[in-house]
Coordinates of C-alpha atoms and ligand atoms in Angstrom, one line a residue:
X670 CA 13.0 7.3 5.3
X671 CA 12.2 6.9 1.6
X672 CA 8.4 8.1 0.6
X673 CA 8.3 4.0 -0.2
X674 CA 9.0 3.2 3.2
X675 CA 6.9 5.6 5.0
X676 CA 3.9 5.2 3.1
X677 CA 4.2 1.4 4.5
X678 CA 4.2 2.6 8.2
X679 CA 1.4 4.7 7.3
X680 CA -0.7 1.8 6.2
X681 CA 0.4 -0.4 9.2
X682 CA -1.0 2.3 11.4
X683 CA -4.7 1.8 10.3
X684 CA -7.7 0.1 12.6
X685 CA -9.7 -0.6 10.0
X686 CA -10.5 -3.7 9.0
X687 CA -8.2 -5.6 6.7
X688 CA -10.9 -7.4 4.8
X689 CA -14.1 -5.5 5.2
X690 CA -16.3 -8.3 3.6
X691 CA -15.6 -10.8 6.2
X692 CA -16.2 -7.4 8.7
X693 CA -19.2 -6.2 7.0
X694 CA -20.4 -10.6 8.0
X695 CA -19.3 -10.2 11.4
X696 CA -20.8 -6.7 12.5
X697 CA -24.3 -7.4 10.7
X698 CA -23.7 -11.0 13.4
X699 CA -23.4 -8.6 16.5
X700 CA -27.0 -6.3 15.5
X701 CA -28.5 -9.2 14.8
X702 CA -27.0 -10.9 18.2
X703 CA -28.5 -7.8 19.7
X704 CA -31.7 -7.4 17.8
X705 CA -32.5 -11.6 18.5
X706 CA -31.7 -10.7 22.0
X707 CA -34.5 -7.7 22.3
X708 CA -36.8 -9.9 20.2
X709 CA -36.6 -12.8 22.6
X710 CA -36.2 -10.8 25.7
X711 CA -39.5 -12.3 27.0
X712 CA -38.2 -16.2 27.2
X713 CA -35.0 -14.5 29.2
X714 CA -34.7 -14.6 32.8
X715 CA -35.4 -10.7 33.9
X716 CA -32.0 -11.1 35.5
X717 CA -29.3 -13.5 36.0
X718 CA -26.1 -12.9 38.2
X719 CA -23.0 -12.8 36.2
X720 CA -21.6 -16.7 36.2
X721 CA -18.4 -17.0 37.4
X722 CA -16.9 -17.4 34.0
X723 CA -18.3 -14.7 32.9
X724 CA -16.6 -12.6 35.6
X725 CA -12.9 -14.0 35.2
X726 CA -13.7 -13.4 31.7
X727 CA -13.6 -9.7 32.5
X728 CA -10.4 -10.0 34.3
X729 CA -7.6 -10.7 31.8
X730 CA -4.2 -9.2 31.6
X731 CA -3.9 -5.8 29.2
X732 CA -3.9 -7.6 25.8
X733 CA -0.8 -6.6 23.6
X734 CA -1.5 -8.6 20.3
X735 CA -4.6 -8.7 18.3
X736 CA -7.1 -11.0 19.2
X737 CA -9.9 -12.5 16.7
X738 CA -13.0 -10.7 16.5
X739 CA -15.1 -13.6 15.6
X740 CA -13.7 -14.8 19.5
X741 CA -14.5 -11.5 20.7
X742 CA -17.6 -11.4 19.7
X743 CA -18.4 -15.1 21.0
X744 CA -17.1 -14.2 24.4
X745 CA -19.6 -10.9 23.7
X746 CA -22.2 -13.4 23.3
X747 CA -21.8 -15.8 26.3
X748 CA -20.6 -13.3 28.6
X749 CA -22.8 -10.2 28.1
X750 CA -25.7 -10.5 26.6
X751 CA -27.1 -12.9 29.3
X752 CA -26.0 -10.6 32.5
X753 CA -27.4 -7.6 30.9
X754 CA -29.1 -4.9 34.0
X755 CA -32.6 -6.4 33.1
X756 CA -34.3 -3.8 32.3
X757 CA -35.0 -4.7 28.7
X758 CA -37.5 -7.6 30.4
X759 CA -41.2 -6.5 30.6
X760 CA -40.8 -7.8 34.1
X761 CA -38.0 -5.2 35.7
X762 CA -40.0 -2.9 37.7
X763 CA -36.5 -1.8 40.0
X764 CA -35.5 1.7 40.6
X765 CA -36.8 3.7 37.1
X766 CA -35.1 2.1 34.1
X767 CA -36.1 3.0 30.4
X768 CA -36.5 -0.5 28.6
X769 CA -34.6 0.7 24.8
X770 CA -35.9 0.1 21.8
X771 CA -34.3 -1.2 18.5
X772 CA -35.0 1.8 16.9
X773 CA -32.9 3.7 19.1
X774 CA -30.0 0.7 18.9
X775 CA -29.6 2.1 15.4
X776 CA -29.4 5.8 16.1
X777 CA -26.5 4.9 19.0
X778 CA -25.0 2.7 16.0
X779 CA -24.8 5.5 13.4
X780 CA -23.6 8.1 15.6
X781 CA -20.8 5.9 16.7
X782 CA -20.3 5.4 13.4
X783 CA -19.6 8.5 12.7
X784 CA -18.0 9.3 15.7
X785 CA -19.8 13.0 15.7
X786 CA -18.3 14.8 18.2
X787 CA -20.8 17.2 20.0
X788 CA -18.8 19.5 21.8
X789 CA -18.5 22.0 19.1
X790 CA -17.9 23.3 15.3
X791 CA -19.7 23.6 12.7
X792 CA -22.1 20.3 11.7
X793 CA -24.9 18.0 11.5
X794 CA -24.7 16.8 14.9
X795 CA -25.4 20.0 16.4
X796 CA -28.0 20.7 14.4
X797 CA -29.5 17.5 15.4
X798 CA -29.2 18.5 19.3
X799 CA -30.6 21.8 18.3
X800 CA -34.0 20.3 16.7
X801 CA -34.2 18.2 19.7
X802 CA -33.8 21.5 22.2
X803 CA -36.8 23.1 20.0
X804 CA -38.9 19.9 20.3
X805 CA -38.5 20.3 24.1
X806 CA -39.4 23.8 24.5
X807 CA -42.3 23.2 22.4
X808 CA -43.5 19.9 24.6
X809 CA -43.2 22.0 27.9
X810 CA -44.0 25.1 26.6
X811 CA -41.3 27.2 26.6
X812 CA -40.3 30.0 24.1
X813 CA -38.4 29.1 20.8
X814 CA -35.5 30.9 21.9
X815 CA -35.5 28.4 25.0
X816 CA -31.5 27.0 24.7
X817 CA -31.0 23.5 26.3
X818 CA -28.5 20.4 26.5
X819 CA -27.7 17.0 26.5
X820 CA -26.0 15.9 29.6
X821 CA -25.6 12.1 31.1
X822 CA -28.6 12.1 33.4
X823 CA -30.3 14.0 35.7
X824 CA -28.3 13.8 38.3
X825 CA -25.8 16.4 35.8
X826 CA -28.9 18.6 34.7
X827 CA -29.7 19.1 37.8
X828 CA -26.1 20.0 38.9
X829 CA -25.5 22.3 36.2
X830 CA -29.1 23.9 36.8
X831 CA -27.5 24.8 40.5
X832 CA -24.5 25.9 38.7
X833 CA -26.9 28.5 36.6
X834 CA -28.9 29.7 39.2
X835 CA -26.2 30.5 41.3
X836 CA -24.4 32.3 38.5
X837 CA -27.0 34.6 38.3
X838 CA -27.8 34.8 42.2
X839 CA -24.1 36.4 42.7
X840 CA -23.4 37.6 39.1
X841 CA -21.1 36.1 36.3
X842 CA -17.8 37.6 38.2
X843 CA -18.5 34.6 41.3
X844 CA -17.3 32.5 38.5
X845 CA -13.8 34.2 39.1
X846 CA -14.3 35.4 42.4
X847 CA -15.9 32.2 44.2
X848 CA -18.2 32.1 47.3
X849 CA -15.9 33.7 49.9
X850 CA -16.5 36.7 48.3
X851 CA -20.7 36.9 48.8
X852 CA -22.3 38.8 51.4
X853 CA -24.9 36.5 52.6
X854 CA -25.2 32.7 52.3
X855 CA -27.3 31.3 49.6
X856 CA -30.3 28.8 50.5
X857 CA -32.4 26.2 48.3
X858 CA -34.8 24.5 48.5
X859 CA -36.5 20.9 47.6
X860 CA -39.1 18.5 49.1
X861 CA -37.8 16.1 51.5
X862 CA -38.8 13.8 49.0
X863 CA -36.2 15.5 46.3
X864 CA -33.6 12.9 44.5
X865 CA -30.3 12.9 46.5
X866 CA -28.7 14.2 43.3
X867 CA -30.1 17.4 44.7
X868 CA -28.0 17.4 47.3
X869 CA -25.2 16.3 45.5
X870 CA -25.0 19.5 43.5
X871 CA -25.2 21.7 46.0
X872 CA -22.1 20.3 47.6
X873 CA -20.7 20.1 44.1
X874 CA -21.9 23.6 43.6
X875 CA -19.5 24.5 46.8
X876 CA -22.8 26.0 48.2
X877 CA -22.9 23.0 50.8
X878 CA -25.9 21.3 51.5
X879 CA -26.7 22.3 54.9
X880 CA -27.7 25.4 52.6
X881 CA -30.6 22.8 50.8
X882 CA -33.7 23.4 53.2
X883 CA -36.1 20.1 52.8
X884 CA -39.6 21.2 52.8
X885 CA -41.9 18.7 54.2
X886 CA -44.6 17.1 51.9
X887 CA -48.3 16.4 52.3
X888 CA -50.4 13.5 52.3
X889 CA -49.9 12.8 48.5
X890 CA -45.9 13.1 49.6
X891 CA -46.1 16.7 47.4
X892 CA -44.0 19.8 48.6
X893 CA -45.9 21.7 50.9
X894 CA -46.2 25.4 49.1
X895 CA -47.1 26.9 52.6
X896 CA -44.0 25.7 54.2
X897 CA -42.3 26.5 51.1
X898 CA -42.7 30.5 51.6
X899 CA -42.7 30.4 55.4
X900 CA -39.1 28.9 54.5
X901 CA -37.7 31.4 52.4
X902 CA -40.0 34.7 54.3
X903 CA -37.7 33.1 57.6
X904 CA -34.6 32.8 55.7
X905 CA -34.8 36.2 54.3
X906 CA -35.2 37.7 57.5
X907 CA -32.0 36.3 58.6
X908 CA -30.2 38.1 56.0
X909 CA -29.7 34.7 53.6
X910 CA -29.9 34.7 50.4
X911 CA -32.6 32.2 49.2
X912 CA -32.0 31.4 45.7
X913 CA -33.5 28.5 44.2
X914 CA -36.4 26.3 44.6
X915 CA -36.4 22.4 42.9
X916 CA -39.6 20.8 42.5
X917 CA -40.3 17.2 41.2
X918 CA -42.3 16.1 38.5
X919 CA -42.4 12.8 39.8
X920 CA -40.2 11.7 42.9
X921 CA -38.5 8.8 42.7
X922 CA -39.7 7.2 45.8
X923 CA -43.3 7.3 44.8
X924 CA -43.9 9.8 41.5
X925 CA -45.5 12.4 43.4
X926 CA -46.0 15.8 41.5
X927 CA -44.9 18.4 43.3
X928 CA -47.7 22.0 42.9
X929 CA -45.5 23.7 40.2
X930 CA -48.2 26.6 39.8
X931 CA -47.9 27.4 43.7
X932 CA -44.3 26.4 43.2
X933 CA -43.8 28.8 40.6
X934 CA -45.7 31.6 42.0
X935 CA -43.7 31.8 45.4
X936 CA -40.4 31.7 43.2
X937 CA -41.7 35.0 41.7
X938 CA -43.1 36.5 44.2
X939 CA -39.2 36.0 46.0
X940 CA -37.4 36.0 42.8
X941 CA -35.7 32.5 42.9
X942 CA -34.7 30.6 40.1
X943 CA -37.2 27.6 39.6
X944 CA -35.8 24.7 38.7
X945 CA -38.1 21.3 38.0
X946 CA -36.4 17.9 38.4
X947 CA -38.6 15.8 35.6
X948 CA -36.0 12.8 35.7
X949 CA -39.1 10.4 35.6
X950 CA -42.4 12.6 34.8
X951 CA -41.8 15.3 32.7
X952 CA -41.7 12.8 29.8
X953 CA -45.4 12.3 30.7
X954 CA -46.5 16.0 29.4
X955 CA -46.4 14.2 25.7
X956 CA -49.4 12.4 26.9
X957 CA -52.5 14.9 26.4
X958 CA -54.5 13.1 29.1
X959 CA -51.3 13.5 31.5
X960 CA -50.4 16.9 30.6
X961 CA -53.0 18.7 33.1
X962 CA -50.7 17.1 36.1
X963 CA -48.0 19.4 35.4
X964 CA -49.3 22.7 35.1
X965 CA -46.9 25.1 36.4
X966 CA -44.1 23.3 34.7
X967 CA -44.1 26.2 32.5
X968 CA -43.4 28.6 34.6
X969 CA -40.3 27.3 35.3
X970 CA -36.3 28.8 35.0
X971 CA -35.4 25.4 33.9
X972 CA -35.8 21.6 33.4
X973 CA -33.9 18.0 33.8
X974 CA -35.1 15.0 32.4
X975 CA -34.0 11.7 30.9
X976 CA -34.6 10.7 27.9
X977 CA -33.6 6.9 29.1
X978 CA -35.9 7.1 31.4
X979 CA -39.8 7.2 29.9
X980 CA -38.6 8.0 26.4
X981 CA -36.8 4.7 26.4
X982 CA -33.6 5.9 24.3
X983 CA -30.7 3.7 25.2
X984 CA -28.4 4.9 27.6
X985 CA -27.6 7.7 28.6
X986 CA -29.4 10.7 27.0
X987 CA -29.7 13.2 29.8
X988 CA -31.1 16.8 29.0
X989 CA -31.6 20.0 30.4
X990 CA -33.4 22.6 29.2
X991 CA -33.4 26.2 29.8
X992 CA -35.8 28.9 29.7
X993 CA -33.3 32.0 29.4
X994 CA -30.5 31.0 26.9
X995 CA -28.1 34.0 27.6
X996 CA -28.2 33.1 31.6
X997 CA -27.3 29.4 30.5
X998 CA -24.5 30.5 28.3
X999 CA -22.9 33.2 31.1
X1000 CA -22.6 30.3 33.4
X1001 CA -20.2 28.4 31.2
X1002 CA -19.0 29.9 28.7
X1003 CA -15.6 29.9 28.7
X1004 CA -13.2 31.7 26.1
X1005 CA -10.1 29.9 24.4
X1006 CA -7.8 30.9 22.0
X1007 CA -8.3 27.0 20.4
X1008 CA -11.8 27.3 21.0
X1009 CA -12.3 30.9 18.3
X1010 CA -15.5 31.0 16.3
X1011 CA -15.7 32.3 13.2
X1012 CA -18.2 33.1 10.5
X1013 CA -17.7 30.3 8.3
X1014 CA -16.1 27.4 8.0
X1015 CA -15.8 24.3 10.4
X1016 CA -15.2 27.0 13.4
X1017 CA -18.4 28.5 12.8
X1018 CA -21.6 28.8 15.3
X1019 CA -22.0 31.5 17.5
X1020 CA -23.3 29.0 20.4
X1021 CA -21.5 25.4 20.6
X1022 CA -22.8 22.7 23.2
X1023 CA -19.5 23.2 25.6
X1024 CA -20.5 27.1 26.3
X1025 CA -23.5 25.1 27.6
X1026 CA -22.0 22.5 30.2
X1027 CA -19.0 21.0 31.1
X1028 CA -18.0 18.8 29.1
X1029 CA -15.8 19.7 25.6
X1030 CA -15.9 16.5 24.0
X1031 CA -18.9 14.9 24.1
X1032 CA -20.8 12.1 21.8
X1033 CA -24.0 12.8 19.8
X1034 CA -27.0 11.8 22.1
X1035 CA -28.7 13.8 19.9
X1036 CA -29.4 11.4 16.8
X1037 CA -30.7 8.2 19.1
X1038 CA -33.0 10.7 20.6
X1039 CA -34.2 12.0 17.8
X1040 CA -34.9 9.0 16.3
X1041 CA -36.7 7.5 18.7
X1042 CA -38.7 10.9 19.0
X1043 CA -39.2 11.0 15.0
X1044 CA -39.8 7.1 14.8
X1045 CA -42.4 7.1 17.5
X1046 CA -43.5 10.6 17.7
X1047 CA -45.3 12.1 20.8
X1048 CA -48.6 10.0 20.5
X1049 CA -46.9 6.7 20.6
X1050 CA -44.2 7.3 23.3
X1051 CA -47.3 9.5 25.4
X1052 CA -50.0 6.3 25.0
X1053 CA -46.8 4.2 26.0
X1054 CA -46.5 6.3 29.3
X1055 CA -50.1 6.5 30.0
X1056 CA -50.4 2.1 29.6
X1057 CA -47.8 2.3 32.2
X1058 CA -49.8 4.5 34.7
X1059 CA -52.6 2.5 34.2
X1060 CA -50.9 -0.8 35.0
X1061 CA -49.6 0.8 37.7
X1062 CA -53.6 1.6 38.7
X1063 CA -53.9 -2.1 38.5
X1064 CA -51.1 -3.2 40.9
X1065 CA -52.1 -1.0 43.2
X1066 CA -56.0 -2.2 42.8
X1067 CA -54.4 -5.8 43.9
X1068 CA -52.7 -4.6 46.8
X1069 CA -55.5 -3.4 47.9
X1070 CA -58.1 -5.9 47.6
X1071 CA -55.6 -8.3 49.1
X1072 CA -55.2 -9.1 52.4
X1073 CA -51.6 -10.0 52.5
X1074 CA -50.3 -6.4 51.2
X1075 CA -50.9 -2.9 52.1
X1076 CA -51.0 -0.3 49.8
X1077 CA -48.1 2.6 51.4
X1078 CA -48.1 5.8 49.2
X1079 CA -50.5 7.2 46.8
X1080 CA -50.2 5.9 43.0
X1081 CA -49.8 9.4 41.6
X1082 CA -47.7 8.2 38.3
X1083 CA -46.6 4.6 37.7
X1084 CA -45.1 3.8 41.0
X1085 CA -46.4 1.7 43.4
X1086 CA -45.0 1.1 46.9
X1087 CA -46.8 -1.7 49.2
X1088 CA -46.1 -3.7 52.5
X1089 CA -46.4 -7.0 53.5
X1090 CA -48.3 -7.5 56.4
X1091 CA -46.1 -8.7 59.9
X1092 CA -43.4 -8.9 57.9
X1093 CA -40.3 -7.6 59.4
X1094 CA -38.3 -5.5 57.5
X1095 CA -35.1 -7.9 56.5
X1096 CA -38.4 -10.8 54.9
X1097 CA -39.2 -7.6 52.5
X1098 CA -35.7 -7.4 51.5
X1099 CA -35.4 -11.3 51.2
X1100 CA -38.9 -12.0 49.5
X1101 CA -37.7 -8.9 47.1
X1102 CA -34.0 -10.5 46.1
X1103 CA -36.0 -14.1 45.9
X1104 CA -37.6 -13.0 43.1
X1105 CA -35.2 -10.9 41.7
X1106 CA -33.1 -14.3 41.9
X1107 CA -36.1 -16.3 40.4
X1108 CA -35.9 -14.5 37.5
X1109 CA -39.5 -14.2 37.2
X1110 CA -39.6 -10.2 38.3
X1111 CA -37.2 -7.6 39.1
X1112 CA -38.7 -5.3 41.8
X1113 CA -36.6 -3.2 44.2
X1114 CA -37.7 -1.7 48.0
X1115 CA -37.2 1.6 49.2
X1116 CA -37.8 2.9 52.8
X1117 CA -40.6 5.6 53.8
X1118 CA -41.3 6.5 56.7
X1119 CA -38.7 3.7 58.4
X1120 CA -40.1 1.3 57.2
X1121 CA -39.2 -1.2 54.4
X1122 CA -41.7 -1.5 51.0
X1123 CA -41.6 -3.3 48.2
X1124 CA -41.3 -1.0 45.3
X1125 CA -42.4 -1.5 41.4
X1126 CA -42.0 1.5 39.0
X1127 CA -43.8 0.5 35.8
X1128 CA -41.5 1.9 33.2
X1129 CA -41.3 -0.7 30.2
X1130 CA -43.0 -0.3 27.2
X1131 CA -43.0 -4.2 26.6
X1132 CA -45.1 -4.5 30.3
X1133 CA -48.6 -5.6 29.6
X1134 CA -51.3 -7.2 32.5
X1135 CA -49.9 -10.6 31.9
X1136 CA -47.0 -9.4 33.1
X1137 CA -48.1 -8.1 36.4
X1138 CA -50.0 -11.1 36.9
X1139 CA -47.3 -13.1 36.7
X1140 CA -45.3 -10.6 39.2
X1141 CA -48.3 -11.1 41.3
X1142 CA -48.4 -14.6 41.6
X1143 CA -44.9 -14.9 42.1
X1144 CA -45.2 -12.3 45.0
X1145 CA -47.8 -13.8 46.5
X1146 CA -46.4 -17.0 47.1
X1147 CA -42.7 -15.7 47.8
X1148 CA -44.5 -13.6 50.5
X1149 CA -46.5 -16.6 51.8
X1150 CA -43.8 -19.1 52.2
X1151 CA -41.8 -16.4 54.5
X1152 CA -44.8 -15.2 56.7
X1153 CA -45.2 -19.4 57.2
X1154 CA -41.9 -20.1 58.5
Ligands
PLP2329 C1 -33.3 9.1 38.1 C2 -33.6 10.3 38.8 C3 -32.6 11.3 38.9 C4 -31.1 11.0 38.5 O1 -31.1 10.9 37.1 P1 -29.9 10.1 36.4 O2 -30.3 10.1 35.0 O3 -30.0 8.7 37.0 O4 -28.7 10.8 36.7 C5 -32.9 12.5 39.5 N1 -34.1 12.7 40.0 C6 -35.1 11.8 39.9 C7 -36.5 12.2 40.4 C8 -34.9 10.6 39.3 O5 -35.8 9.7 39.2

């Protein structure tokens, strides 16, 4: 090959746009697409199913030739924007979804932009992810020297907080060595109202969860901090190992608080790692009113939370954070000869983000975050939390004064679980998915003690008490045409 010809194959290999005018026209159309959409969200259905049009869109062959991004971003248009999870809509009260905000659509749009790559080395983008960690340990009191990291969800925090306390339950060499080669079985322990994720990492963890003891709750569905130590004073009799206790900061059945001070003070007294799963509530400490509810939180080894959950950054933006840095570090670390530090230079940084967690390449879920954190600050995003708790005070005030609905856990945070009287347990599925299908509301229903509830978690920013009025009034007359048939 001639440098003449080469240099043409090099230029045929580029992505970038071969007329970045008509680009720059096309990707200001898709944020504004996207921004109209947010804007408008409140003449949207809260949900739609996805047509079937839209579907076989999704279901073309590989495609080998270019296709037209102005069509792209048409099908973009029709196909996705409308069939969009919902949770956007002031009227999506399933499961616990964070509702976005613009502000964070631009901090996902920059870092993709620049295509920061988090794992490791030496730039901004760590440094980004480390202002977030400080902001953290500051919020829930923790020392400055607290380390922490972002992770997809919860569900991983909490997996890798397993991962840590077992690490330093049997010592760094288990990493090498594996379970077979501890003396006694290790045993955790959660409410019975934990997250299943809890479970999940103890399996993942190779622990097993038989080896998860559930500790029953209380009236207020809160771990029960006598049962707690009789638990581990039993287990240690036996000769097991009890290593770590999970508490909630809000479960997700019904955003109960588990007592983190007792909580804490039995996991010193025994010496096991405490770990709080703040999916939902930890959020809530930025709320000065709220804060009081968590007391005890820290006193804790270690924290999850989701930042797409209350603080509303788009997803995902999972974090954990870490009270002991150097216990997080032994658990992962993990040397390479292509992954040498050194003092300067694009290798440097004594501490990257993959001697932190599993994952080596990983995007920057630090920028949207700390946007939306340095956009809104504290105030805002705590008042934000606390309007949700106190529409969730409202709801629950309506169930009650009605006779058609009864009220079927305490409102503790911003979820609110309630019957329908004489209705069997398939008419609170169907009067649920009748108004998911309306379009009006997006509840979901969860099951305690056998028996089938609807369930609203008031998590959007954009709810107000027109909303729930609305929701009510739809309820009420769903629920009153199945209880006549
Ligand atoms: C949502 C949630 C989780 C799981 O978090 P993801 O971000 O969905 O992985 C864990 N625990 C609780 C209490 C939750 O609400």
């Amino acid at each position: 090959m001639t440098p003449a010809e080469s240099s043409e194959t090099v230029e045929a290999t580029s992505l970038d746009p071969a007329n970045w005018v008509q680009f720059r026209e096309q990707a200001h159309a898709a944020l504004d697409l996207v921004l109209s959409h947010v804007e408008g969200i409140r003449g949207q259905p809260v949900w739609q199913p996805p047509t079937p049009d839209a579907l076989s869109y999704f279901t073309q062959e590989l495609p080998t030739d270019a296709g037209d991004i102005d069509e792209l971003l048409a099908g973009i248009r029709d196909y996705v924007v409308p069939f969009a999870t919902g949770n956007l809509h002031p009227r999506f009260m399933g499961w616990v979804h964070g509702a976005g905000t613009p502000v964070g659509v631009i901090g996902e749009l920059i870092a993709a932009g620049l295509d920061l790559n988090c794992g490791g080395r030496n730039h901004i983008g760590l440094a980004i992810e480390r202002q977030v960690v400080k902001w953290m340990g500051q919020a829930f009191g923790y020392p400055a020297c607290a380390s922490g990291i972002f992770v997809t969800g919860s569900s991983m925090a909490n997996f890798l907080a397993a991962i840590i306390a077992k690490t330093e339950a049997l010592g760094v060499e288990s990493r090498e060595r594996g379970l077979v080669h501890a003396d006694r079985p290790l045993l955790a322990y959660a409410s019975s109202e934990a997250h299943s994720c809890i479970a999940q990492a103890l399996q993942l963890s190779g622990i097993g969860s038989v080896h998860l003891r559930q500790i029953p709750v209380d009236e207020f569905r809160r771990m029960r901090g006598d049962q707690l130590e009789r638990a581990i004073v039993a287990d240690e009799q036996i000769g097991a190992q009890p290593f770590l206790v999970v508490g909630t900061a809000g479960t997700v059945n019904t955003g109960a608080i588990d007592p983190l001070e007792e909580i804490a003070a039995i996991a010193e007294r025994h010496r096991l790692w405490f770990h709080v799963d703040g999916a939902i509530g930890a959020l809530a400490m930025l709320s000065p009113k709220m804060k009081r509810n968590f007391s005890g939180l820290e006193k804790s080894d270690s924290i999850a939370l989701d930042f797409h959950k209350w603080g509303h950054v788009p997803y995902d933006a999972g974090f954990l954070l870490v009270k002991d840095a150097e216990a997080h570090k032994r658990a992962f670390a993990q040397p390479a000869a292509y992954l040498q530090r050194s003092n300067e230079g694009l290798a440097a940084g004594d501490t990257w983000p993959c001697d932190l967690g599993v994952d080596l390449s990983r995007g920057c879920r630090a920028l949207k975050t700390w946007l939306t954190l340095a956009a809104f600050g504290t105030h805002r995003i705590g008042a934000s939390i606390e309007g949700n708790c106190a529409l969730a005070r409202y709801l629950a005030d309506l169930v009650e004064s009605s006779d058609q609905f009864v009220l079927k856990a305490p409102v503790a945070l911003n979820i609110v679980c309630f019957g329908i009287r004489n209705a069997d347990p398939e008419t609170v599925r169907a009067v649920v998915t009748k108004l998911q299908l309306s379009g009006i509301a997006a509840p979901s229903w969860t099951t305690l003690e056998g028996e089938s509830v609807v369930r609203c978690a008031i998590v959007n920013h954009r709810t107000t008490i027109e909303d729930i009025d609305i929701f009510w009034d739809a309820l009420t007359q769903l629920a009153g045409e199945a209880a006549g048939k």
